[in-house]
CSV table of C-alpha atoms in Angstrom, one decimal:
chain,number,residue,atom,x,y,z
C,468,MET,CA,-32.5,14.6,-5.7
C,469,VAL,CA,-33.3,17.5,-3.3
C,470,GLU,CA,-36.8,16.2,-2.6
C,471,GLU,CA,-35.6,12.6,-2.1
C,472,GLY,CA,-32.8,13.8,0.1
C,473,ALA,CA,-35.2,15.8,2.3
C,474,HIS,CA,-37.2,12.6,2.7
C,475,ILE,CA,-34.1,10.7,3.8
C,476,LEU,CA,-33.2,13.4,6.3
C,477,ASP,CA,-36.7,13.3,7.7
C,478,ILE,CA,-36.4,9.6,8.3
C,479,PHE,CA,-32.9,10.0,9.7
C,480,SER,CA,-34.1,12.7,12.2
C,481,GLN,CA,-37.0,10.6,13.3
C,482,PHE,CA,-34.7,7.6,14.0
C,483,ILE,CA,-32.6,9.9,16.2
C,484,THR,CA,-35.6,11.6,17.9
C,485,ASN,CA,-37.3,8.2,18.7
C,486,GLY,CA,-34.0,6.8,20.1
C,487,ILE,CA,-33.8,4.0,17.5
C,488,PHE,CA,-30.2,4.7,16.6
C,489,LYS,CA,-29.3,4.9,20.3
C,490,ALA,CA,-31.0,1.5,21.0
C,491,LEU,CA,-29.2,-0.1,18.1
C,492,PHE,CA,-25.7,1.3,18.7
C,493,ASP,CA,-25.6,1.3,22.6
C,494,ASN,CA,-25.0,-2.4,22.8
C,495,TRP,CA,-23.6,-2.9,19.4
C,496,SER,CA,-21.0,-5.4,20.5
C,497,TYR,CA,-23.9,-7.9,20.7
C,498,HIS,CA,-24.6,-7.2,17.1
C,499,ASP,CA,-21.0,-7.6,15.9
C,500,LEU,CA,-21.0,-3.9,14.9
C,501,ASP,CA,-18.0,-2.7,16.9
C,502,SER,CA,-15.8,-5.0,14.8
C,503,ARG,CA,-17.2,-3.7,11.5
C,504,LEU,CA,-15.3,-1.5,9.0
C,505,GLY,CA,-15.2,2.1,10.2
C,506,ALA,CA,-17.2,1.3,13.3
C,507,PHE,CA,-15.0,3.6,15.4
C,508,LEU,CA,-16.4,6.6,13.4
C,509,VAL,CA,-20.0,5.9,14.3
C,510,PRO,CA,-20.2,7.3,17.8
C,511,ARG,CA,-18.4,10.5,16.7
C,512,PHE,CA,-20.7,10.8,13.6
C,513,LEU,CA,-23.9,10.2,15.6
C,514,GLU,CA,-23.0,12.7,18.4
C,515,THR,CA,-22.5,15.5,15.9
C,516,MET,CA,-25.4,14.6,13.6
C,517,THR,CA,-27.8,14.4,16.6
C,518,SER,CA,-27.0,18.0,17.7
C,519,ASP,CA,-26.9,19.3,14.2
C,520,LEU,CA,-30.1,17.8,12.9
C,521,LEU,CA,-32.1,18.4,16.1
C,522,GLY,CA,-30.8,22.0,16.3
C,523,HIS,CA,-32.1,22.8,12.8
C,524,LEU,CA,-35.2,20.7,12.7
C,525,GLY,CA,-37.8,21.8,15.3
C,526,PRO,CA,-41.5,21.1,15.4
C,527,SER,CA,-42.2,24.2,13.3
C,528,ALA,CA,-44.5,24.4,10.3
C,529,ASP,CA,-41.4,25.1,8.1
C,530,ARG,CA,-39.9,21.7,8.8
C,531,HIS,CA,-40.2,20.5,5.2
C,532,SER,CA,-38.6,23.8,3.9
C,533,GLU,CA,-35.7,23.3,6.3
C,534,LEU,CA,-35.3,19.7,5.2
C,535,LEU,CA,-35.1,20.9,1.6
C,536,ARG,CA,-32.5,23.5,2.5
C,537,MET,CA,-30.4,20.9,4.4
C,538,SER,CA,-30.7,18.5,1.5
C,539,GLN,CA,-29.3,21.1,-0.9
C,540,ARG,CA,-26.5,21.9,1.6
C,541,LEU,CA,-25.6,18.2,1.7
C,542,ILE,CA,-25.5,17.9,-2.0
C,543,ALA,CA,-23.2,21.0,-2.3
C,544,ALA,CA,-20.9,19.7,0.5
C,545,SER,CA,-20.7,16.2,-1.0
C,546,ARG,CA,-19.4,17.6,-4.2
C,547,VAL,CA,-16.3,19.2,-2.5
C,548,PRO,CA,-13.2,16.9,-2.6
C,549,LEU,CA,-11.6,16.3,0.8
C,550,GLU,CA,-8.0,17.3,1.5
C,551,PHE,CA,-5.8,15.8,4.2
C,552,HIS,CA,-2.4,16.5,5.7
C,553,ASP,CA,0.0,14.6,7.8
C,554,ALA,CA,-0.8,16.4,11.0
C,555,MET,CA,-4.6,15.9,10.7
C,556,THR,CA,-6.3,14.4,13.8
C,557,LEU,CA,-9.2,12.0,13.9
C,558,ARG,CA,-11.4,14.8,15.2
C,559,GLU,CA,-10.6,17.0,12.2
C,560,PHE,CA,-11.2,14.0,9.9
C,561,VAL,CA,-14.7,13.5,11.5
C,562,ASP,CA,-15.4,17.2,11.2
C,563,CYS,CA,-14.8,17.0,7.4
C,564,HIS,CA,-17.9,14.7,7.2
C,565,VAL,CA,-20.4,16.2,9.8
C,566,GLY,CA,-21.6,19.5,11.1
C,567,HIS,CA,-21.6,22.2,8.4
C,568,ASN,CA,-19.7,19.7,6.2
C,569,LEU,CA,-22.3,16.9,6.6
C,570,ARG,CA,-22.1,14.6,3.5
C,571,TRP,CA,-24.4,12.0,2.0
C,572,GLU,CA,-21.8,9.2,2.4
C,573,ALA,CA,-21.7,9.8,6.2
C,574,ILE,CA,-25.5,9.6,6.3
C,575,GLY,CA,-25.4,6.5,4.2
C,576,ALA,CA,-22.8,4.7,6.3
C,577,MET,CA,-24.9,5.3,9.4
C,578,LEU,CA,-28.1,4.0,7.7
C,579,SER,CA,-26.3,0.9,6.5
C,580,LEU,CA,-24.8,0.0,9.9
C,581,ALA,CA,-28.2,0.6,11.5
C,582,GLY,CA,-29.8,-1.7,8.9
C,583,ILE,CA,-27.2,-4.4,9.6
C,584,ALA,CA,-27.9,-4.1,13.3
C,585,MET,CA,-31.7,-4.3,12.7
C,586,CYS,CA,-31.2,-7.6,10.9
C,587,ASP,CA,-29.7,-9.0,14.0
C,588,VAL,CA,-32.3,-8.0,16.6
C,589,ARG,CA,-35.5,-9.8,17.4
C,590,ALA,CA,-38.7,-8.2,18.7
C,591,PRO,CA,-39.5,-7.1,21.2
C,592,HIS,CA,-36.5,-4.8,21.4
C,593,PRO,CA,-35.9,-1.2,22.6
C,594,ALA,CA,-35.7,-0.3,18.9
C,595,CYS,CA,-38.9,-2.1,17.8
C,596,ALA,CA,-41.8,-3.4,19.8
C,597,THR,CA,-43.1,-6.0,17.3
C,598,GLU,CA,-41.8,-8.1,14.4
C,599,ASP,CA,-43.8,-6.1,11.9
C,600,GLU,CA,-42.3,-2.9,13.2
C,601,ARG,CA,-38.8,-4.4,12.9
C,602,GLN,CA,-39.4,-5.5,9.3
C,603,SER,CA,-40.8,-2.1,8.4
C,604,MET,CA,-37.7,-0.3,9.8
C,605,LYS,CA,-35.4,-2.8,8.2
C,606,LYS,CA,-36.9,-2.0,4.8
C,607,CYS,CA,-36.9,1.7,5.4
C,608,LEU,CA,-33.2,1.6,6.3
C,609,PHE,CA,-32.4,-0.6,3.3
C,610,TYR,CA,-34.1,1.7,0.8
C,611,SER,CA,-32.8,4.9,2.4
C,612,SER,CA,-29.2,3.5,2.3
C,613,THR,CA,-29.7,2.5,-1.4
C,614,LEU,CA,-30.9,6.0,-2.2
C,615,CYS,CA,-27.9,7.6,-0.5
C,616,ALA,CA,-25.6,5.3,-2.6
C,617,GLN,CA,-27.3,6.6,-5.8
C,618,PHE,CA,-26.7,10.2,-4.6
C,619,CYS,CA,-23.0,9.6,-4.0
C,620,GLU,CA,-22.7,7.9,-7.4
C,621,SER,CA,-24.2,10.8,-9.2
C,622,LEU,CA,-22.0,13.3,-7.3
C,623,GLU,CA,-18.8,11.5,-8.3
C,624,THR,CA,-16.6,12.6,-5.3
C,625,LEU,CA,-14.5,9.7,-4.0
C,626,ASN,CA,-13.2,9.4,-0.5
C,627,ASP,CA,-12.5,6.9,2.3
C,628,VAL,CA,-15.9,7.2,4.0
C,629,LEU,CA,-17.6,6.6,0.7
C,630,VAL,CA,-15.7,3.4,0.1
C,631,ILE,CA,-16.7,2.3,3.7
C,632,PHE,CA,-20.3,3.2,3.0
C,633,LEU,CA,-20.4,1.3,-0.3
C,634,TYR,CA,-18.9,-1.8,1.5
C,635,GLU,CA,-21.4,-1.6,4.3
C,636,ASN,CA,-24.2,-1.1,1.8
C,637,PHE,CA,-23.1,-4.3,0.1
C,638,LEU,CA,-23.3,-6.2,3.4
C,639,LEU,CA,-26.8,-4.8,4.0
C,640,TYR,CA,-27.8,-6.0,0.5
C,641,SER,CA,-26.4,-9.5,1.4
C,642,LEU,CA,-28.6,-9.6,4.5
C,643,HIS,CA,-31.7,-8.1,2.9
C,644,LEU,CA,-31.7,-9.8,-0.6
C,645,GLY,CA,-29.5,-12.8,0.0
C,646,ASP,CA,-26.0,-13.7,-1.2
C,647,GLN,CA,-27.1,-15.1,-4.6
C,648,SER,CA,-28.9,-11.9,-5.6
C,649,PHE,CA,-27.4,-10.2,-8.6
C,650,GLN,CA,-28.0,-6.8,-6.9
C,651,THR,CA,-25.8,-8.0,-4.0
C,652,TRP,CA,-23.1,-9.0,-6.4
C,653,ARG,CA,-23.3,-5.6,-8.1
C,654,ARG,CA,-23.0,-3.8,-4.8
C,655,LEU,CA,-19.8,-5.6,-4.1
C,656,ASN,CA,-18.5,-4.6,-7.5
C,657,ASP,CA,-19.4,-0.9,-6.7
C,658,ALA,CA,-17.3,-1.1,-3.5
C,659,ILE,CA,-14.4,-2.8,-5.4
C,660,ASN,CA,-14.4,-0.2,-8.1
C,661,ALA,CA,-14.4,2.6,-5.6
C,662,MET,CA,-11.5,1.0,-3.8
C,663,PHE,CA,-9.5,0.7,-6.9
C,664,ALA,CA,-10.3,4.2,-8.1
C,665,HIS,CA,-9.3,5.5,-4.7
C,666,GLY,CA,-5.9,3.8,-5.0
C,667,LEU,CA,-6.2,1.6,-2.0
C,668,HIS,CA,-4.7,-1.4,-3.9
C,669,GLN,CA,-1.4,0.5,-4.2
C,670,LYS,CA,1.4,1.1,-1.7
C,671,LEU,CA,0.1,2.9,1.4
C,672,ASP,CA,3.0,2.9,3.9
C,673,GLY,CA,5.4,5.7,3.7
C,674,ASP,CA,2.9,8.4,2.6
C,675,LEU,CA,4.2,11.5,4.3
C,676,HIS,CA,1.1,13.5,3.5
C,677,THR,CA,-1.4,11.1,5.1
C,678,PRO,CA,-1.9,10.7,8.9
C,679,LEU,CA,-1.2,7.3,10.5
C,680,PHE,CA,-4.9,6.6,11.4
C,681,LEU,CA,-6.0,7.2,7.8
C,682,ILE,CA,-3.3,4.9,6.4
C,683,GLU,CA,-4.4,2.1,8.9
C,684,LEU,CA,-8.1,2.7,8.0
C,685,ARG,CA,-7.3,2.3,4.3
C,686,LYS,CA,-5.5,-1.0,5.0
C,687,HIS,CA,-8.6,-2.2,6.8
C,688,ILE,CA,-10.8,-1.1,4.0
C,689,PHE,CA,-8.8,-3.1,1.4
C,690,GLY,CA,-8.6,-6.1,3.7
C,691,ARG,CA,-12.3,-6.3,4.2
C,692,VAL,CA,-13.2,-5.8,0.5
C,693,TYR,CA,-10.6,-8.3,-0.6
C,694,ALA,CA,-11.8,-10.9,1.9
C,695,SER,CA,-15.4,-10.5,0.9
C,696,ASP,CA,-14.5,-10.8,-2.8
C,697,ILE,CA,-12.7,-14.1,-2.1
C,698,SER,CA,-15.5,-15.4,0.1
C,699,PHE,CA,-18.1,-14.7,-2.6
C,700,ALA,CA,-16.0,-16.2,-5.3
C,701,VAL,CA,-15.6,-19.5,-3.3
C,702,PHE,CA,-19.2,-19.7,-2.1
C,703,LEU,CA,-20.9,-18.7,-5.3
C,704,GLY,CA,-18.4,-20.2,-7.7
C,705,ARG,CA,-17.8,-16.8,-9.4
C,706,PRO,CA,-14.4,-15.5,-10.5
C,707,PRO,CA,-12.8,-13.1,-8.0
C,708,ARG,CA,-12.5,-9.4,-9.0
C,709,VAL,CA,-9.5,-8.4,-6.9
C,710,SER,CA,-6.3,-10.1,-8.1
C,711,GLN,CA,-3.4,-10.3,-5.7
C,712,ARG,CA,-1.1,-10.0,-8.6
C,713,TYR,CA,-2.0,-6.4,-9.2
C,714,CYS,CA,-2.4,-5.3,-5.6
C,715,ILE,CA,-0.2,-4.6,-2.6
C,716,ILE,CA,-1.7,-6.3,0.4
C,717,HIS,CA,-0.8,-4.5,3.7
C,718,ARG,CA,-1.3,-6.0,7.2
C,719,PRO,CA,-2.7,-3.3,9.5
C,720,LEU,CA,-0.9,-2.5,12.7
C,721,ASP,CA,-2.1,-4.4,15.7
C,722,LEU,CA,-3.7,-1.3,17.4
C,723,LYS,CA,-7.0,-0.7,19.1
C,724,ALA,CA,-9.2,1.9,17.5
C,725,ASP,CA,-8.6,4.2,20.5
C,726,ALA,CA,-5.0,4.6,19.3
C,727,TYR,CA,-6.3,6.5,16.3
C,728,GLU,CA,-7.1,9.5,18.4
C,729,MET,CA,-3.6,9.6,19.9
C,730,THR,CA,-0.9,12.1,18.7
C,731,GLY,CA,2.7,12.9,19.6
C,732,GLU,CA,4.2,11.1,22.6
C,733,ALA,CA,1.1,9.1,23.4
C,734,LEU,CA,1.0,7.6,19.9
C,735,GLU,CA,4.8,6.9,20.0
C,736,GLU,CA,4.3,5.1,23.3
C,737,GLU,CA,1.4,3.0,21.8
C,738,LEU,CA,3.6,2.1,18.8
C,739,ALA,CA,6.4,1.1,21.1
C,740,HIS,CA,4.3,-1.9,22.2
C,741,LEU,CA,4.5,-3.4,18.8
C,742,ASP,CA,7.2,-6.1,18.2
C,743,GLN,CA,9.3,-6.4,15.0
C,744,HIS,CA,6.4,-8.1,13.3
C,745,GLU,CA,4.1,-5.3,14.2
C,746,TRP,CA,2.1,-7.4,16.6
C,747,ASN,CA,1.0,-5.9,20.0
C,748,THR,CA,3.0,-7.4,22.8
C,749,ASN,CA,0.3,-6.5,25.3
C,750,ILE,CA,-2.4,-8.6,23.7
C,751,TRP,CA,-2.4,-11.3,26.4
C,752,ALA,CA,-2.4,-8.8,29.2
C,753,ARG,CA,-5.7,-7.4,28.2
C,754,ASN,CA,-8.8,-8.4,30.0
C,755,ARG,CA,-10.8,-9.5,27.0
C,756,PRO,CA,-11.6,-13.2,27.2
C,757,GLY,CA,-14.5,-12.9,24.8
C,758,THR,CA,-12.3,-11.4,22.1
C,759,VAL,CA,-9.7,-14.1,22.6
C,760,VAL,CA,-12.3,-16.8,22.2
C,761,ASP,CA,-13.6,-15.2,19.1
C,762,ARG,CA,-10.2,-15.1,17.5
C,763,LEU,CA,-9.2,-18.6,18.4
C,764,TYR,CA,-12.5,-19.9,17.1
C,765,LEU,CA,-12.2,-18.1,13.8
C,766,ILE,CA,-8.6,-19.1,13.3
C,767,ARG,CA,-9.5,-22.8,13.6
C,768,LEU,CA,-12.7,-22.3,11.5
C,769,PHE,CA,-10.7,-20.7,8.6
C,770,TYR,CA,-8.0,-23.4,8.9
C,771,LEU,CA,-10.6,-26.2,8.6
C,772,GLN,CA,-12.4,-24.4,5.8
C,773,ALA,CA,-9.1,-24.0,3.8
C,774,VAL,CA,-8.2,-27.7,4.2
C,775,PHE,CA,-11.7,-28.7,3.2
C,776,PHE,CA,-11.5,-26.7,0.0
C,777,ILE,CA,-8.1,-28.1,-0.8
C,778,GLU,CA,-9.4,-31.7,-0.4
C,779,TRP,CA,-12.6,-30.9,-2.3
C,780,THR,CA,-10.7,-29.3,-5.2
C,781,ALA,CA,-8.4,-32.3,-5.4
C,782,SER,CA,-11.5,-34.6,-5.5
C,783,ILE,CA,-13.0,-32.9,-8.5
C,784,HIS,CA,-9.7,-33.3,-10.4
C,785,GLY,CA,-9.5,-37.0,-9.9
C,786,ASN,CA,-7.2,-37.1,-6.8
C,787,VAL,CA,-9.9,-37.8,-4.2
C,788,ASP,CA,-8.9,-39.1,-0.8
C,789,ASN,CA,-12.3,-40.1,0.7
C,790,ASP,CA,-10.9,-40.7,4.1
C,791,THR,CA,-9.4,-37.2,4.4
C,792,LEU,CA,-12.4,-35.4,2.9
C,793,TYR,CA,-14.8,-37.3,5.1
C,794,ILE,CA,-12.7,-36.5,8.3
C,795,ILE,CA,-12.2,-32.8,7.5
C,796,SER,CA,-15.9,-32.4,6.6
C,797,SER,CA,-16.9,-33.9,9.9
C,798,ASP,CA,-14.5,-31.7,11.8
C,799,LEU,CA,-15.7,-28.6,10.0
C,800,LEU,CA,-19.4,-29.2,10.6
C,801,SER,CA,-18.7,-30.0,14.2
C,802,TRP,CA,-16.9,-26.7,14.7
C,803,VAL,CA,-19.7,-24.8,13.1
C,804,ASN,CA,-22.2,-26.5,15.4
C,805,GLU,CA,-19.9,-25.7,18.3
C,806,ALA,CA,-20.2,-21.9,17.6
C,807,MET,CA,-24.0,-22.1,17.5
C,808,LEU,CA,-24.2,-24.2,20.7
C,809,ARG,CA,-21.9,-21.8,22.6
C,810,ARG,CA,-22.7,-18.6,20.9
C,811,GLU,CA,-23.1,-16.7,24.2
C,812,ARG,CA,-19.3,-17.0,24.6
C,813,LEU,CA,-18.5,-15.6,21.2
C,814,SER,CA,-19.0,-12.0,22.0
C,815,LYS,CA,-18.3,-10.6,18.5
C,816,LEU,CA,-20.2,-13.2,16.4
C,817,GLY,CA,-23.7,-11.7,16.0
C,818,LEU,CA,-26.6,-13.6,14.5
C,819,SER,CA,-25.8,-12.5,10.9
C,820,SER,CA,-22.2,-13.6,11.3
C,821,LEU,CA,-23.2,-17.0,12.6
C,822,ALA,CA,-25.6,-17.4,9.7
C,823,TRP,CA,-22.9,-16.5,7.2
C,824,ARG,CA,-20.5,-19.1,8.8
C,825,ALA,CA,-23.2,-21.7,8.6
C,826,VAL,CA,-23.8,-20.9,4.9
C,827,THR,CA,-20.1,-20.8,3.8
C,828,CYS,CA,-18.7,-23.5,6.1
C,829,GLY,CA,-21.6,-25.6,7.4
C,830,LEU,CA,-23.5,-26.2,4.3
C,831,PRO,CA,-20.6,-27.5,2.1
C,832,ALA,CA,-19.4,-29.8,4.9
C,833,ALA,CA,-23.0,-31.1,5.6
C,834,ALA,CA,-23.5,-31.6,1.8
C,835,THR,CA,-20.2,-33.7,1.6
C,836,LEU,CA,-21.2,-35.8,4.6
C,837,ALA,CA,-24.7,-36.3,3.2
C,838,LYS,CA,-23.2,-37.3,-0.2
C,839,TYR,CA,-21.2,-40.1,1.5
C,840,MET,CA,-24.4,-41.4,3.2
C,841,ILE,CA,-26.2,-42.0,-0.2
C,842,PRO,CA,-26.1,-45.7,-1.1
C,843,GLY,CA,-23.7,-46.5,-3.9
C,844,SER,CA,-21.7,-43.3,-3.5
C,845,PRO,CA,-17.9,-43.4,-3.0
C,846,GLN,CA,-17.2,-44.4,0.6
C,847,PRO,CA,-14.4,-43.7,3.1
C,848,SER,CA,-12.5,-46.8,4.4
C,849,ARG,CA,-14.2,-49.1,6.8
C,850,LYS,CA,-12.5,-47.7,9.9
C,851,TRP,CA,-14.4,-44.4,9.4
C,852,ARG,CA,-17.7,-46.2,8.9
C,853,ASP,CA,-18.1,-47.9,12.3
C,854,ALA,CA,-21.1,-47.3,14.5
C,855,ASN,CA,-19.7,-44.5,16.5
C,856,ALA,CA,-18.5,-42.5,13.4
C,857,PHE,CA,-21.9,-43.0,11.8
C,858,ALA,CA,-23.8,-41.9,14.9
C,859,LYS,CA,-21.6,-38.8,15.2
C,860,VAL,CA,-22.3,-37.8,11.6
C,861,ILE,CA,-26.1,-38.3,12.1
C,862,GLN,CA,-25.9,-36.2,15.3
C,863,ASP,CA,-23.9,-33.4,13.7
C,864,LEU,CA,-26.3,-33.2,10.7
C,865,SER,CA,-29.3,-33.2,13.0
C,866,VAL,CA,-27.9,-30.4,15.2
C,867,PHE,CA,-27.1,-28.4,12.1
C,868,ILE,CA,-30.6,-28.9,10.8
C,869,ARG,CA,-32.2,-27.8,14.1
C,870,HIS,CA,-30.1,-24.6,14.1
C,871,MET,CA,-31.3,-23.6,10.6
C,872,ASN,CA,-34.6,-22.6,12.1
C,873,TYR,CA,-32.8,-20.3,14.6
C,874,LEU,CA,-30.5,-18.7,12.0
C,875,HIS,CA,-33.1,-17.7,9.4
C,876,GLU,CA,-36.8,-16.9,9.7
C,877,PRO,CA,-39.2,-16.6,6.8
C,878,GLY,CA,-38.5,-13.3,5.1
C,879,ASP,CA,-34.8,-13.3,5.8
C,880,ALA,CA,-32.4,-13.0,2.9
C,881,ASN,CA,-31.0,-16.5,2.7
C,882,TYR,CA,-34.0,-18.3,4.1
C,883,GLU,CA,-34.8,-20.1,0.8
C,884,ILE,CA,-31.3,-21.5,0.7
C,885,PHE,CA,-31.6,-22.9,4.3
C,886,ARG,CA,-35.1,-24.2,3.7
C,887,GLN,CA,-34.1,-26.2,0.6
C,888,ALA,CA,-30.9,-27.4,2.3
C,889,LYS,CA,-32.8,-28.5,5.3
C,890,ALA,CA,-35.2,-30.5,3.2
C,891,VAL,CA,-32.4,-32.2,1.3
C,892,LEU,CA,-30.5,-33.1,4.5
C,893,GLN,CA,-33.6,-34.4,6.2
C,894,ARG,CA,-34.4,-36.7,3.2
C,895,VAL,CA,-30.8,-38.0,3.2
C,896,ILE,CA,-30.9,-38.8,6.9
C,897,ALA,CA,-34.4,-40.3,6.7
C,898,THR,CA,-33.3,-42.5,3.8
C,899,ARG,CA,-30.1,-43.5,5.6
C,900,LEU,CA,-31.9,-44.6,8.7
C,901,ASP,CA,-34.5,-46.5,6.8
C,902,PRO,CA,-34.1,-50.3,7.4
C,903,HIS,CA,-34.4,-51.0,3.7
C,904,THR,CA,-31.4,-48.8,2.9
C,905,LEU,CA,-28.9,-51.3,4.3
C,906,LEU,CA,-30.3,-54.0,2.0
C,907,GLU,CA,-30.2,-51.7,-1.0
C,908,GLU,CA,-26.6,-50.8,-0.2
C,909,ARG,CA,-25.6,-54.5,-0.1
C,910,GLU,CA,-27.3,-55.0,-3.5
C,911,LEU,CA,-25.3,-52.1,-4.9
C,912,GLN,CA,-22.1,-53.7,-3.7
C,913,THR,CA,-22.9,-57.0,-5.5
C,914,CYS,CA,-24.3,-55.4,-8.6
C,915,PRO,CA,-22.0,-56.2,-11.6
C,916,THR,CA,-22.8,-53.0,-13.4
C,917,PRO,CA,-23.7,-49.5,-12.0
C,918,ILE,CA,-27.4,-48.8,-11.8
C,919,PHE,CA,-26.6,-45.0,-11.9
C,920,PRO,CA,-25.0,-43.0,-14.7
C,921,PRO,CA,-21.2,-42.7,-14.0
C,922,ASP,CA,-21.3,-39.0,-13.2
C,923,MET,CA,-24.6,-38.9,-11.2
C,924,LEU,CA,-22.9,-39.3,-7.9
C,925,SER,CA,-19.8,-37.2,-8.7
C,926,ILE,CA,-19.2,-34.7,-5.9
C,927,ASP,CA,-18.8,-32.0,-8.6
C,928,GLN,CA,-22.4,-32.4,-9.6
C,929,TRP,CA,-23.9,-31.0,-6.5
C,930,VAL,CA,-21.6,-30.4,-3.5
C,931,LEU,CA,-20.9,-26.7,-2.9
C,932,ARG,CA,-23.1,-25.6,-5.8
C,933,PRO,CA,-25.8,-23.2,-4.6
C,934,GLU,CA,-28.2,-24.4,-7.2
C,935,PHE,CA,-28.2,-27.8,-5.6
C,936,TRP,CA,-30.0,-26.4,-2.5
C-alpha cells in the first residue's frame, strides 16, 4: 500500500505542478462541478494540498523517499477517527482532512471530481492538448481514484468526506465504464453501505454536538445517494437499495454554500431569510438567470418523466391509454431535445449531465414513439395521427438521433448504448417513411388474424429495457 500510495501522490503532485487541476477547476461551472456533492470543499482542499505537497516535494534526488514517507503519513492519518463539536467551523473541518492531517479520502475525492471534469472537456483544452492526452489523463484519474477507494476500504475509518468520495467515485465509474457495468453498480452499493453505516439515514436535525454546516452536508449526501439509487433502479430495472420506509428523508435548508462559513450573527442573519417552509425568500432577487433556467428546466423534465413512467407502468399492467402515453412521450422527447439545442443557456448542465438526461429520459420516450410507428402495433386515436403530429414525431426523433453523435464519442462509457439505439431508431424511421409501409399497414388492418405472435409488439417486450438497445 505504501508504494502504491507514493505512486498516486506522485501523479497528484504532477497534476498540480502542470496546472491540470487548476485548468479543470477554474471554470468548473461549465462542467457542472460546482453543483456536485461536496464541491464547496474542493477550492479549500486544493489550496492547502498545493502548498503542502509542493513544499515537501522538490526536484531533489530523494523525491521517491519523500513520497514514501508522505504515503506512510497519509495511511496513519486516515486511520484516526474524526471528532466534531457544535462550535466547529468549516475551516477547522477542512483542516481535519488536509495539511498534516491529509487523508486518502480527501485525495480520492479530488481525483474523482477531476476525472468527472475530464470526461466533459474536449481537446484542445488548457488541461490537455490532444484527444489522446485527454484519454490518457482520464484513465490515470480513474485508476488512481479506484486505488484510493481500496485504501480507504482497507483502513475502515468512516467519515463524511469518505462517503462523498465513494459517491463521486461511483459517478466516475458511470462515466468511464457505463451505467450497465456491474462495477458501476457495485460502486453505488459501496456508497450506500457507507451512508448507512455512517447513520445518514437517521434523524439529523436537532443534533446538538454537530455544527449546522455538517448537518446540511449530510442531508445533501443522503439526498444525492438516494436519488442516484432510484434513478438506477428505474433505468436499469433493478430493485432499489435505499427504502424510504427505513429512512428519514430531510430537505436541506435553502442556503448557498457560502453560508457554511458563517458563524454567530452572520449565520443568524442568513437563516432569517428563510420562510416557514425553509425556502430562501431572496431567491428571486439574486442575479442568476442561468441557475433559474436550469431549475425550471429540470422541474419540468422530472415532471414529464414521472408522468411518462406512470403511464408506461399502467400500460404493462393492461391499463394502457395509447393517446396519453403517445402525448407524454412526445412532450418528454421534445423537452430533452430542447435542452440539447439550447445547452448554452443551461449553465449547470454539463456534457455528462446532458448525456445522462438523454439516456434516462430521451431513450425511453424515443423508444415508445418508435414503437407506435411500427406497422401493426397499438396506435393512438386518429386525431393524434394526422400529418402534423406525424411530422413532429419524425422531426423529434431525427433531432435526437443527430445529437447522439455529439453526446457520446467512441470510447465513452455509454457509447455502445447510443450506437445501438441510433441504429434501431434509424431503421424504424426509414421503414416508416418507406412508401410500401402504408400498403403493409392497410393489409394489417384488414388481416383477419394477427401475423405476429400476440406478445411480440407488447411494450413490455422492449421499451425501457436496456438489452433492447
